[in-house]
XYZ file of N, CA and C in Angstrom:
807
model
N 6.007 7.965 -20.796
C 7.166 8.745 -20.356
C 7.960 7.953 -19.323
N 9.084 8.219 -19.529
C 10.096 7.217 -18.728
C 9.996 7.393 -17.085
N 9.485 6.918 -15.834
C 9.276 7.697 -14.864
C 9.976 8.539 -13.695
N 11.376 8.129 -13.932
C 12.551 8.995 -13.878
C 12.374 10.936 -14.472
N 11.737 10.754 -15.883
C 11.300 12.105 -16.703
C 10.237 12.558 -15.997
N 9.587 11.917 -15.819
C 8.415 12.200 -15.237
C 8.566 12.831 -13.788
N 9.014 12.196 -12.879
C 9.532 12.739 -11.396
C 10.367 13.771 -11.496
N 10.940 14.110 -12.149
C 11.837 15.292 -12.352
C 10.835 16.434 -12.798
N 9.754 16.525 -13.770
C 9.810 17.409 -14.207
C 8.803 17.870 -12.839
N 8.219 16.233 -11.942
C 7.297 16.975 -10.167
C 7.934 17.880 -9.422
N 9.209 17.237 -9.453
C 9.894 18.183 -8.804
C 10.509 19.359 -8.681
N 10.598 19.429 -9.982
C 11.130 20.556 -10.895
C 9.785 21.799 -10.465
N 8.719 21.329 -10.773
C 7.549 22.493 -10.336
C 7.601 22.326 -8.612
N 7.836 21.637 -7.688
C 7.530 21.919 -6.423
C 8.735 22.649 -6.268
N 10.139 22.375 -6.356
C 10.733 23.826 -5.973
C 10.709 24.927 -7.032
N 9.886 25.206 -7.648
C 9.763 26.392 -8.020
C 8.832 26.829 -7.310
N 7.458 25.655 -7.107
C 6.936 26.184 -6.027
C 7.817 26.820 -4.372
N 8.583 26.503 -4.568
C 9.272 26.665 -2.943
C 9.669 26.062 -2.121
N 9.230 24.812 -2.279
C 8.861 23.859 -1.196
C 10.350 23.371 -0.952
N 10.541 22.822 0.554
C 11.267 22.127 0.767
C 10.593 20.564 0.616
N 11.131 19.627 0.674
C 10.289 17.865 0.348
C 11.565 16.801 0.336
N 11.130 15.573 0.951
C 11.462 14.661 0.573
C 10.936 13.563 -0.340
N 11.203 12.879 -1.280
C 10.355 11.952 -1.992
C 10.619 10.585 -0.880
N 9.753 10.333 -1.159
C 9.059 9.127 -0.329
C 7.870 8.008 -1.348
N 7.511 6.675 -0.957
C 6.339 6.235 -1.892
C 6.921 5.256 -2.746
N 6.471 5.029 -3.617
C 7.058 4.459 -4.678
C 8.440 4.836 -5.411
N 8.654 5.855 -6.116
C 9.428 6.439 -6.404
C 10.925 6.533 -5.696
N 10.863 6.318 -4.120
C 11.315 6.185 -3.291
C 12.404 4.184 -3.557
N 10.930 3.904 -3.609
C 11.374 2.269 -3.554
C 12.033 2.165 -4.120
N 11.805 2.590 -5.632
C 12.557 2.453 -6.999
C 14.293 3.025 -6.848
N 14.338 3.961 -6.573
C 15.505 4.868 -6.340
C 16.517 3.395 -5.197
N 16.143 3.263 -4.869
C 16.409 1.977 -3.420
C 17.058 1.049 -4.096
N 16.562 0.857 -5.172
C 16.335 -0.552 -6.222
C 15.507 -1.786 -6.535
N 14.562 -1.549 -5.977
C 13.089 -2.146 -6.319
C 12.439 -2.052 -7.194
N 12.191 -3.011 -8.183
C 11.417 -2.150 -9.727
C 9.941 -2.025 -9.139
N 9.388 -0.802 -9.486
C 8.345 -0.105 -9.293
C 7.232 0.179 -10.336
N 6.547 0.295 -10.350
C 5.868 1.076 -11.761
C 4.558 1.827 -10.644
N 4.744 3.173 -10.466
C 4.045 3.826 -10.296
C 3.183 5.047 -10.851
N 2.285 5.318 -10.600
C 2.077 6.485 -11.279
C 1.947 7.777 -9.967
N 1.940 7.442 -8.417
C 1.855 8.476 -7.564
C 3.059 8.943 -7.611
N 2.987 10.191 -6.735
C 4.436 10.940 -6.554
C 4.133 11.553 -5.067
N 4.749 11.083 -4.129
C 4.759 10.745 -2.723
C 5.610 11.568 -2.415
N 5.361 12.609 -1.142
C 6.732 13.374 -0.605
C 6.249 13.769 0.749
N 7.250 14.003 1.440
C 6.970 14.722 3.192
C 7.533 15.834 2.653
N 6.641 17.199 3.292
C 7.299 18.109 3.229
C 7.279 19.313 4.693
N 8.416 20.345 4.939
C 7.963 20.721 5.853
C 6.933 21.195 6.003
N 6.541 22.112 7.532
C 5.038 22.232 8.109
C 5.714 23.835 7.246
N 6.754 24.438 7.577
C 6.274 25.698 6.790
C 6.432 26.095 5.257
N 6.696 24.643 4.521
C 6.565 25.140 3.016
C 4.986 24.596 2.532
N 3.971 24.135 3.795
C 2.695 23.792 3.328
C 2.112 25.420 2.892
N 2.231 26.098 3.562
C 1.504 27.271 3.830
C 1.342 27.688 2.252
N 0.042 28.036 2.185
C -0.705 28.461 0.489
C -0.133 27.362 -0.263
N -0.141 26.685 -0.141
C -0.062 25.197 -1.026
C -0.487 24.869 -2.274
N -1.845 24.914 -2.762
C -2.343 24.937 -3.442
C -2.057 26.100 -4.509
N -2.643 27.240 -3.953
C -1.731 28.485 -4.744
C -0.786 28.121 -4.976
N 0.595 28.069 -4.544
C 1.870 27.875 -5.330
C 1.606 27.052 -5.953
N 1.386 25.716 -6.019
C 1.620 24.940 -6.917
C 0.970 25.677 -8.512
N -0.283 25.829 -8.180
C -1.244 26.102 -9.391
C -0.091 27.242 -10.433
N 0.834 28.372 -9.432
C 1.670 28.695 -10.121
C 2.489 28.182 -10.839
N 3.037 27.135 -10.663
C 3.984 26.535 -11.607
C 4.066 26.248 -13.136
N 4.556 26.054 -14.032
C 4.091 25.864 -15.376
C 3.746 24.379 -15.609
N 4.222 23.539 -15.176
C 3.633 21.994 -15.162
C 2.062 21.738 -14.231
N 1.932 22.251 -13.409
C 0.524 22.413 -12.182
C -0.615 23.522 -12.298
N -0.087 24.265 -13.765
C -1.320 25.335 -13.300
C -2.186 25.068 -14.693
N -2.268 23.938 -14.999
C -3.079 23.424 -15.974
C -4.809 22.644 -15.516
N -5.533 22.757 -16.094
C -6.805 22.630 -15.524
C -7.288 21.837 -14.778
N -6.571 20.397 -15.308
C -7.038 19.051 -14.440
C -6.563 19.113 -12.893
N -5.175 19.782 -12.532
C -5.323 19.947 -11.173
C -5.989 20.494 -10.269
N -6.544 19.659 -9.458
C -7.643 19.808 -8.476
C -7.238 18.812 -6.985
N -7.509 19.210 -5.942
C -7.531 18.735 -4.740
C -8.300 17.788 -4.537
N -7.914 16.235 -3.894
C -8.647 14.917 -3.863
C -9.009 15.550 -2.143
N -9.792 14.246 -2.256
C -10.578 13.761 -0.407
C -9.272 13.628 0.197
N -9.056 14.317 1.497
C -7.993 12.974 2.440
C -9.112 13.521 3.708
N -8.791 12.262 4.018
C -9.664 11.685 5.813
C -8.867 12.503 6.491
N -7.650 13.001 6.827
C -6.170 13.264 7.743
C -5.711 14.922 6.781
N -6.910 15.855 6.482
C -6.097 16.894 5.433
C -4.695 17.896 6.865
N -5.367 17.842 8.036
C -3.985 18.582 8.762
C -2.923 17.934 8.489
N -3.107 16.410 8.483
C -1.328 15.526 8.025
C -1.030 15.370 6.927
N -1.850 15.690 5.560
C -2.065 14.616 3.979
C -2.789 15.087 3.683
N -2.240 15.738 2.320
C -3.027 16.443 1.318
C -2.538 15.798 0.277
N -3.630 15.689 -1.103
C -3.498 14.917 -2.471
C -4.171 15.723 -3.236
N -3.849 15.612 -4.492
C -3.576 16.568 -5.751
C -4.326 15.542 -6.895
N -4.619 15.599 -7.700
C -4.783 15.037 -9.064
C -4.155 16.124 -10.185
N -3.303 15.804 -11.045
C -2.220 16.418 -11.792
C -2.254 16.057 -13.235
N -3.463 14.439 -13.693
C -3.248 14.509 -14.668
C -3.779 12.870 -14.808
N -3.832 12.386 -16.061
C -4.647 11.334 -16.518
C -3.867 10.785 -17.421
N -3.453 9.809 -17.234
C -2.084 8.981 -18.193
C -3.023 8.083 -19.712
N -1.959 7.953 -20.451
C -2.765 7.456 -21.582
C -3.850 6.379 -21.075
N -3.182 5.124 -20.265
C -4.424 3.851 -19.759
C -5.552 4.227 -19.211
N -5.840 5.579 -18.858
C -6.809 6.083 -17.856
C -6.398 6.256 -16.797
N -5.628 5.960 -16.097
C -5.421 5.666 -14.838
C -4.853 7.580 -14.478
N -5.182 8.020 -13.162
C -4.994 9.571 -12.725
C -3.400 8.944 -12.137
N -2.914 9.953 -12.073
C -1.830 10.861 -11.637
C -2.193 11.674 -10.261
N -1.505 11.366 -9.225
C -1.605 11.850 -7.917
C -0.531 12.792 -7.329
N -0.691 13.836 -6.943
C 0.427 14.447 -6.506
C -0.060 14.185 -4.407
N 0.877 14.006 -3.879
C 0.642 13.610 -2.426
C 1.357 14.025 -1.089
N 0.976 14.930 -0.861
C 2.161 15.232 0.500
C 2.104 14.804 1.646
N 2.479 14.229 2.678
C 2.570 14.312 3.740
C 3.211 15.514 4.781
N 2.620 16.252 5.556
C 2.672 17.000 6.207
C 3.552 17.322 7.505
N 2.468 15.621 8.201
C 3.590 14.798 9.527
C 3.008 13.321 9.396
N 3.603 12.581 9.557
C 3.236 11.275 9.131
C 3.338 10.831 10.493
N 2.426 10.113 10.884
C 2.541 9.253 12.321
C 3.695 8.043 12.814
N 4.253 7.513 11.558
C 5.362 6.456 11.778
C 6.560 7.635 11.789
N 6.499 8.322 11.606
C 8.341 8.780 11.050
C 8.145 10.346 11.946
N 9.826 10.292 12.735
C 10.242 12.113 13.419
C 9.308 13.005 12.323
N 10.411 14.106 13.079
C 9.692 15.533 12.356
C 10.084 15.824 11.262
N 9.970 16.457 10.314
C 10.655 16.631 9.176
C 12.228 16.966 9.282
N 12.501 17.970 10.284
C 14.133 18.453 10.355
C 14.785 17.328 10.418
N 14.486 16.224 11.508
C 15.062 15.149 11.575
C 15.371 14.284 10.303
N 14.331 14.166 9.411
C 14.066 13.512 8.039
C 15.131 13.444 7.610
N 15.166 15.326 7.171
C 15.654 16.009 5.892
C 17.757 15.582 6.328
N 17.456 15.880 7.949
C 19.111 15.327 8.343
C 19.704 13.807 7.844
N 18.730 12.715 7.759
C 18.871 11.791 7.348
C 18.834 11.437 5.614
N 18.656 12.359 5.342
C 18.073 12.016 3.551
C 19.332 11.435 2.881
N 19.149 10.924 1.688
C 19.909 10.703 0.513
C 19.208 11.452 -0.579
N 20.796 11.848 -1.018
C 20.645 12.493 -2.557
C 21.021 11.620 -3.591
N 20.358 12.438 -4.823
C 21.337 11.517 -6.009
C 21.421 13.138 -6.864
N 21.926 12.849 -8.233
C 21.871 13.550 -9.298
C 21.207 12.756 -10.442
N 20.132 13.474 -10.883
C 19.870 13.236 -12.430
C 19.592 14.205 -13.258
N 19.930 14.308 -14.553
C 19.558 15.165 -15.548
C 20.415 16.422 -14.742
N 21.823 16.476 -14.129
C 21.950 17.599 -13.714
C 21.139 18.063 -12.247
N 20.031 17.425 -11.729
C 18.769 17.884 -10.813
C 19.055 16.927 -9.748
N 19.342 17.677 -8.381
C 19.037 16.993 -6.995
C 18.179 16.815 -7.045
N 18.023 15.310 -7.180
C 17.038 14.519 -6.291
C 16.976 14.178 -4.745
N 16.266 14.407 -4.101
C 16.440 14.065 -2.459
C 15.111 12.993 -2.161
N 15.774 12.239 -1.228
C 14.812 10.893 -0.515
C 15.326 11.018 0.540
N 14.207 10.322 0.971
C 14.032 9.647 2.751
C 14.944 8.659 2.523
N 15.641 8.924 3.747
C 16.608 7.941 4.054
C 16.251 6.327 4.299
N 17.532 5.183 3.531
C 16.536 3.875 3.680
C 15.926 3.866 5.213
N 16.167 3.760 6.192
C 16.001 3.161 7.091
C 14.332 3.779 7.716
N 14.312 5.439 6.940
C 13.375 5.925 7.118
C 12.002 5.374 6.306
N 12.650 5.106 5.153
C 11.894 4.871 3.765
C 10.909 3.789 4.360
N 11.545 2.163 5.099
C 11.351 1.176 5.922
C 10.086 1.693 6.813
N 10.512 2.234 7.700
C 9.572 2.738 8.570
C 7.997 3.585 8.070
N 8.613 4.230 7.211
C 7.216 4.817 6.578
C 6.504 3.850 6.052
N 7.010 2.556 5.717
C 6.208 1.144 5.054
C 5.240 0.223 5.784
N 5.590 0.982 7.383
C 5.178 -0.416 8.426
C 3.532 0.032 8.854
N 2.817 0.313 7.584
C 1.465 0.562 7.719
C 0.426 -1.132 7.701
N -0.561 -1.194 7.513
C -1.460 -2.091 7.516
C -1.415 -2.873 6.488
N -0.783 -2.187 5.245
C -1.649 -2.565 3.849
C -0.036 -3.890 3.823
N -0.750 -5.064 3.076
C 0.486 -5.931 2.958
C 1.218 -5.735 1.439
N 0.870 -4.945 0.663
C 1.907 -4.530 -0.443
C 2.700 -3.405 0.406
N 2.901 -2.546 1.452
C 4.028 -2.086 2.278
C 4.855 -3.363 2.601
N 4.255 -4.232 2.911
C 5.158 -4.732 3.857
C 5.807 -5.976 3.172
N 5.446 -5.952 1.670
C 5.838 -6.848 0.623
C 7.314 -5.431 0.439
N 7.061 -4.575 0.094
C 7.942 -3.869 0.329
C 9.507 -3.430 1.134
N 8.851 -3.630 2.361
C 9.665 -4.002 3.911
C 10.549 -4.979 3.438
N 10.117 -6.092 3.245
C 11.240 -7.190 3.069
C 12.520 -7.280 1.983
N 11.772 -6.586 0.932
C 12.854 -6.365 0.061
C 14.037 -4.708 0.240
N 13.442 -4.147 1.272
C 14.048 -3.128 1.005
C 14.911 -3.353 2.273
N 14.585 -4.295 3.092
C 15.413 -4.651 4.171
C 16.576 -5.274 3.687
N 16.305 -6.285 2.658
C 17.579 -6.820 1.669
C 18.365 -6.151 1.615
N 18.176 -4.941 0.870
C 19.316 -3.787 0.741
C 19.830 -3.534 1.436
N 18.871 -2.738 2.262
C 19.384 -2.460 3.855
C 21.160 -3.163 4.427
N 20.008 -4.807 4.664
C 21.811 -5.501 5.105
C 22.891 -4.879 4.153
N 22.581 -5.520 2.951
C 23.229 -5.459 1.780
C 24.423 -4.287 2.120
N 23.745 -3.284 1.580
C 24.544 -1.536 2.239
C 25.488 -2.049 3.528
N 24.892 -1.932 4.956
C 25.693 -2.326 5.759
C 26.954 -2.815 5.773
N 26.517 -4.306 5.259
C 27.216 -5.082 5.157
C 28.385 -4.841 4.078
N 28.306 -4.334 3.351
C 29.520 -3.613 2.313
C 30.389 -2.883 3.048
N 30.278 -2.202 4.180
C 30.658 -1.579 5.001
C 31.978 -2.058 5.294
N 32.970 -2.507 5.584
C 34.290 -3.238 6.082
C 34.712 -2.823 7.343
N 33.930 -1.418 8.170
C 34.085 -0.989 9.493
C 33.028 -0.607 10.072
N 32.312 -0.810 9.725
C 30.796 -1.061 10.118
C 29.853 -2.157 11.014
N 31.057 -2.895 11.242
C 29.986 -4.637 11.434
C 29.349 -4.444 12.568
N 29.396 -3.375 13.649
C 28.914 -3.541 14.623
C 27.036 -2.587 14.353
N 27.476 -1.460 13.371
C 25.968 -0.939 12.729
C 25.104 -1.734 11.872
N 26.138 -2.559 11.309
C 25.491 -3.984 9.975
C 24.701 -4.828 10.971
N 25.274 -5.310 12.196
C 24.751 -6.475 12.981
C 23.470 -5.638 14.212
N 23.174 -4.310 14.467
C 22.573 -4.215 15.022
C 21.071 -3.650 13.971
N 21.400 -3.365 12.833
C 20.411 -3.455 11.989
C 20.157 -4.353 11.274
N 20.475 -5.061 11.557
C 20.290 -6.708 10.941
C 18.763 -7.268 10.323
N 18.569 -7.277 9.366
C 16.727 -7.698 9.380
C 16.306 -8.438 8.473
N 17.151 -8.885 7.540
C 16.759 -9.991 6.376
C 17.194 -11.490 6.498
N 16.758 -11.873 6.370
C 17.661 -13.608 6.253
C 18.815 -13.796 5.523
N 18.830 -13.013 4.243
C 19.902 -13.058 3.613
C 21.007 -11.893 3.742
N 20.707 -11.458 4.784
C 21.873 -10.476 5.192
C 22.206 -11.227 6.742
N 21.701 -12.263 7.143
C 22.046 -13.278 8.435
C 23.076 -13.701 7.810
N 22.304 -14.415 6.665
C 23.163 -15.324 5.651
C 24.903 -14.992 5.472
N 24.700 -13.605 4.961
C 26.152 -13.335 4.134
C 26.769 -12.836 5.913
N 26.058 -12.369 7.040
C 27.264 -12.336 8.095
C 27.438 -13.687 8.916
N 27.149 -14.448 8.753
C 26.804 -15.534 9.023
C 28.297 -16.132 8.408
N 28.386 -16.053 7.218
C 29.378 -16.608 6.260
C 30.955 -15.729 6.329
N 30.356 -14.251 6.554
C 31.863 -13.703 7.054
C 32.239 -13.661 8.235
N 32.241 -14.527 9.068
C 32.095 -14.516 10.326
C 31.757 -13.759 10.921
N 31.011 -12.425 11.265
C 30.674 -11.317 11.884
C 29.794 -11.860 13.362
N 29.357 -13.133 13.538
C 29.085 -13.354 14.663
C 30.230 -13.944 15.594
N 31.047 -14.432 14.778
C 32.220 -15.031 15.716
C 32.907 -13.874 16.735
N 32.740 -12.817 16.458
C 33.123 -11.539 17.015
C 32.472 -11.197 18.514
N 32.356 -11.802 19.518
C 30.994 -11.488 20.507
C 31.316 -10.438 20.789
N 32.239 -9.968 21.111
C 32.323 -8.336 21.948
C 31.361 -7.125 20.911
N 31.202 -7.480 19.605
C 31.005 -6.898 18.584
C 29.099 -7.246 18.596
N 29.054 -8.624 18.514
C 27.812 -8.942 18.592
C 27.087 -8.690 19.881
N 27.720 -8.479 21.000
C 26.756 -8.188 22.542
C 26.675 -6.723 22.625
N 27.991 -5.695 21.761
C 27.357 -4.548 21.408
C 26.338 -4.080 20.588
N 26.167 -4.578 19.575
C 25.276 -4.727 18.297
C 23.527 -4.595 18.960
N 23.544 -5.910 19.932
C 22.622 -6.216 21.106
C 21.796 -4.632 21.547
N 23.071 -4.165 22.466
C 22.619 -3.365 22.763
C 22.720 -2.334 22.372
N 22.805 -1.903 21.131
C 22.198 -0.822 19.914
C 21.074 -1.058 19.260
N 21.228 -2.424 19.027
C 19.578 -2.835 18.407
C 18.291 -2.341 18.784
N 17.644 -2.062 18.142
C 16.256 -1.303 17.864
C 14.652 -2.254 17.783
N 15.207 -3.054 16.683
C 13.797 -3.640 16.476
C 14.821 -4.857 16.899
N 13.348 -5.742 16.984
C 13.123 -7.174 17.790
C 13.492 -8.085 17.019
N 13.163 -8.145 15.351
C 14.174 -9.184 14.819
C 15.729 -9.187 14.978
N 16.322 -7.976 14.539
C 17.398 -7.341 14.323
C 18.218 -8.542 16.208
N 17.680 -8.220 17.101
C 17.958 -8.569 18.356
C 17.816 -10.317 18.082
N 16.692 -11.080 17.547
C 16.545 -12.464 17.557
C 17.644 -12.763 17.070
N 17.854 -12.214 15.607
C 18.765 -12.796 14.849
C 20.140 -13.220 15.793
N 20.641 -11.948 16.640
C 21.916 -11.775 17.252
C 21.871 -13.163 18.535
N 20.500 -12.599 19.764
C 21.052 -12.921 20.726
C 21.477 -14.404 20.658
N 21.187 -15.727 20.284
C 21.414 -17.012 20.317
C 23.057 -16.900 20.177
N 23.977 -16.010 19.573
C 25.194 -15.646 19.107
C 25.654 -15.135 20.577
N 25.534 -14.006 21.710
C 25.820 -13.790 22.445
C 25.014 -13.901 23.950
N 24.717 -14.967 24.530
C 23.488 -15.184 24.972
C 23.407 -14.737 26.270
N 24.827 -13.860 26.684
C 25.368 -13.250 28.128
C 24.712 -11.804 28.085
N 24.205 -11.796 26.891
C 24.125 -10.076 26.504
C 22.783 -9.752 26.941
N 23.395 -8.328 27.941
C 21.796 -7.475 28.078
C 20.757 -7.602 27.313
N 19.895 -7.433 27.344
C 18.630 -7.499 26.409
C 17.650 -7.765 26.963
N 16.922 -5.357 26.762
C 15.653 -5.107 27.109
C 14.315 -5.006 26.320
N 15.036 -5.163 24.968
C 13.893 -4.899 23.788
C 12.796 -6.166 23.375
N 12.906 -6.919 23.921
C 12.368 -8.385 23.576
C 11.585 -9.471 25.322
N 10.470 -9.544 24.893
C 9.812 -10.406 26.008
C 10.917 -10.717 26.401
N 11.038 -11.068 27.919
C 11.703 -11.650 28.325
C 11.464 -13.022 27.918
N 10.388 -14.204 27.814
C 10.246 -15.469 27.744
C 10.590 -15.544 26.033
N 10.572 -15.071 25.306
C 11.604 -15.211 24.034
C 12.756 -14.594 23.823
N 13.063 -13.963 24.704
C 15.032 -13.890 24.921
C 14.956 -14.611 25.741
N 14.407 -15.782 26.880
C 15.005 -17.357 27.492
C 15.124 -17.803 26.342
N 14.004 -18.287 25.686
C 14.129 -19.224 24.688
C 15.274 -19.262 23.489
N 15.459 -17.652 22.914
C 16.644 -17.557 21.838
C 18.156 -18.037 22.623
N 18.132 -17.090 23.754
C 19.519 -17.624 24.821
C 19.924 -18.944 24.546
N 18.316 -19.895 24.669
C 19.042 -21.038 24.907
C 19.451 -22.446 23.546
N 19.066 -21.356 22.469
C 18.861 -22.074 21.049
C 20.565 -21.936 20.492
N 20.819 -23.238 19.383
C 22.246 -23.005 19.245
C 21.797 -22.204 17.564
N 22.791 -21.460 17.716
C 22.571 -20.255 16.913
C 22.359 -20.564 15.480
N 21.639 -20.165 14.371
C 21.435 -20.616 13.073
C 21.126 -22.072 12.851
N 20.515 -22.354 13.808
C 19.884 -23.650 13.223
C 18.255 -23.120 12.731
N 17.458 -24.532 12.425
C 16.438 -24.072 12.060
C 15.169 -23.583 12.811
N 15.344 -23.867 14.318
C 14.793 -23.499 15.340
C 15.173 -21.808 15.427
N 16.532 -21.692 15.521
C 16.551 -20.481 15.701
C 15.964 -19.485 14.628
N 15.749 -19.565 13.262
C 15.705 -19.295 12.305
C 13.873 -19.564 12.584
N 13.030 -20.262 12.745
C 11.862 -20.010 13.050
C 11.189 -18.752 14.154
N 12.230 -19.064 15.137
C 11.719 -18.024 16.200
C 12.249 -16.644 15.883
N 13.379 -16.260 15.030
C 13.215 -15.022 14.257
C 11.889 -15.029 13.665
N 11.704 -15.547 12.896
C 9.991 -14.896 11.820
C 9.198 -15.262 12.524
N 9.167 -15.598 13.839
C 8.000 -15.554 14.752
C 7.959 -13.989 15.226
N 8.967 -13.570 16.032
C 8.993 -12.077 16.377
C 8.964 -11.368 14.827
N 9.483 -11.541 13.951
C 9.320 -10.432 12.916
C 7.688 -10.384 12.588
N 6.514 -11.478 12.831
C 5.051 -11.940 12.518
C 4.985 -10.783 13.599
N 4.842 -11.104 14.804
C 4.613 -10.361 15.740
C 4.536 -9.138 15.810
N 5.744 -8.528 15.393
C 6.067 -7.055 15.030
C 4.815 -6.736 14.154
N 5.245 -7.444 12.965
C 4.431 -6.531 11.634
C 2.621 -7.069 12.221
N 2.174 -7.415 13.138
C 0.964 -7.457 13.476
C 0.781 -6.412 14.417
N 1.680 -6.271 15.379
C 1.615 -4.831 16.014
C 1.687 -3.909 15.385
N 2.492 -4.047 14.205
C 2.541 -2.494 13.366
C 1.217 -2.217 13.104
N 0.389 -3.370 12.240
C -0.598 -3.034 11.319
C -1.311 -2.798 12.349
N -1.626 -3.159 13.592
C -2.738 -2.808 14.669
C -2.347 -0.932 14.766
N -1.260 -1.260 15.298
C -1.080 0.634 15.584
C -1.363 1.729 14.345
N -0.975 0.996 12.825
C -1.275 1.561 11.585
C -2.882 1.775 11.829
N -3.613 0.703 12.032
C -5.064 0.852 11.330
C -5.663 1.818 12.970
N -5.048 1.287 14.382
C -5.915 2.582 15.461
C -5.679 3.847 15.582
N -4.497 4.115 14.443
C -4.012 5.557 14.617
C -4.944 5.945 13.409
N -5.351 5.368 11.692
C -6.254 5.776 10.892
C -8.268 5.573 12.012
N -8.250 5.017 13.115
C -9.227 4.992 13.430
C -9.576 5.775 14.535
N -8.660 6.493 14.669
C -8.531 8.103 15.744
C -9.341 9.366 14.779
N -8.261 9.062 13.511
C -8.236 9.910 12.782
C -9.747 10.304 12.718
N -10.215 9.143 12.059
C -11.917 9.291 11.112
C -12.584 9.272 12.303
N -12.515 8.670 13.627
C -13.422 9.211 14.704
C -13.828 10.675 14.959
N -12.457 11.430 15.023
C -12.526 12.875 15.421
C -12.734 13.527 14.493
N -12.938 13.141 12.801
C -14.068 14.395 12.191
C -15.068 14.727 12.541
């Protein structure tokens, strides 16, 4: 089944179940433009469309068929999982909610950020990219094989923008979205780039910039690698190393905070 058909008809039974949800997961990626081949179906949903969960679903006409049954989760107050079904290769079918996820706000916040699409006539709703990103910055390195390509876009989007350059340059996070502002001059702009600075969020997003404005505030980054970027001439290959030094950095802090927040978890059963 085409997995477009397939996600529709998940969703199609969770709001009949009731539920409010965002898709998230794979499905997510794909929608982004990442080719995917999944068989889970990943969603955050709010804390009050969990309530009787199981019951509703089992109501539905796609879910109230026998094979659905409730899997193990280590985290069931945050993450609950479903088994829904057994595809021709063998391989199960997962239905998966997240509840509250430890990387990402509360759901209201989410749902304010989402993207829609239409298919078959049927709102589809997702986590917003930037959210989508963040829900990726777990331990496992197929997330974060993920991260990089969906950061592509990311610029990409931005950067399509034509009044945007100052949101394009403070979310800045791929090489090849350096690349293409790099080439439209968007750093030649400093008033633009020392604001960018100080909107910036994450620590690459900031490497990439500061060597470009090197007068510019900047609290988000060691101080002894904002000396060092300050004093690098911008887009060379030095500078361009000590970006994917802080982006290493980052995604090693992530995966540390990913794996002590799963090692809270399984302590306190």
């Amino acid at each position: 089944m085409n997995p477009t058909t397939r996600l529709l008809e998940v969703t199609d039974a969770l709001n009949e179940a009731g539920l409010q949800f965002l898709i998230m997961g794979g499905h997510a990626v794909r929608h982004y433009g990442v080719d995917r081949n999944t068989s889970d179906f990943d969603f955050h949903v709010s804390g009050d469309s969990i309530r009787g969960l199981e019951e509703r679903l089992r109501r539905t006409r796609l879910l109230s068929r026998s094979e659905f049954k409730e899997g193990v989760s280590w985290r069931p107050e945050d993450f609950r999982r479903y088994q829904i079904g057994v595809l021709p290769n063998g391989r199960e079918e997962w239905l998966e909610f997240w509840i509250r996820n430890h990387l990402l706000a509360p759901f209201a916040e989410l749902y304010q950020r989402r993207e829609e699409s239409l298919e078959s006539s049927r709102r589809l709703v997702f986590l917003s990219l930037p959210d989508l990103i963040r829900s990726k910055e777990t331990e496992r390195d197929d997330d974060w094989s993920d991260v990089r390509l969906l950061e592509e876009i990311l610029d990409a989007r931005n950067l399509a923008n034509p009044t945007g350059s100052v949101t394009a340059l403070s979310q800045l996070r791929s090489r090849r979205g350096f690349e293409t502002a790099e080439a439209t001059g968007l750093f030649g702009k400093r008033d633009e780039v020392r604001e960018a600075i100080r909107q910036a969020k994450h620590p690459v997003s900031i490497a990439y910039l500061l060597p470009f404005a090197p007068d510019a505030e900047c609290h988000s980054l060691e101080k002894t690698i904002a000396d060092v970027l300050r004093r690098l001439q911008p887009g060379t290959a030095r500078h361009l190393a000590v970006v994917e030094a802080v982006r290493l950095s980052y995604q090693r802090a992530a995966k540390a905070a990913d794996r002590a927040d799963k090692e809270r978890q399984q302590s306190a059963r």
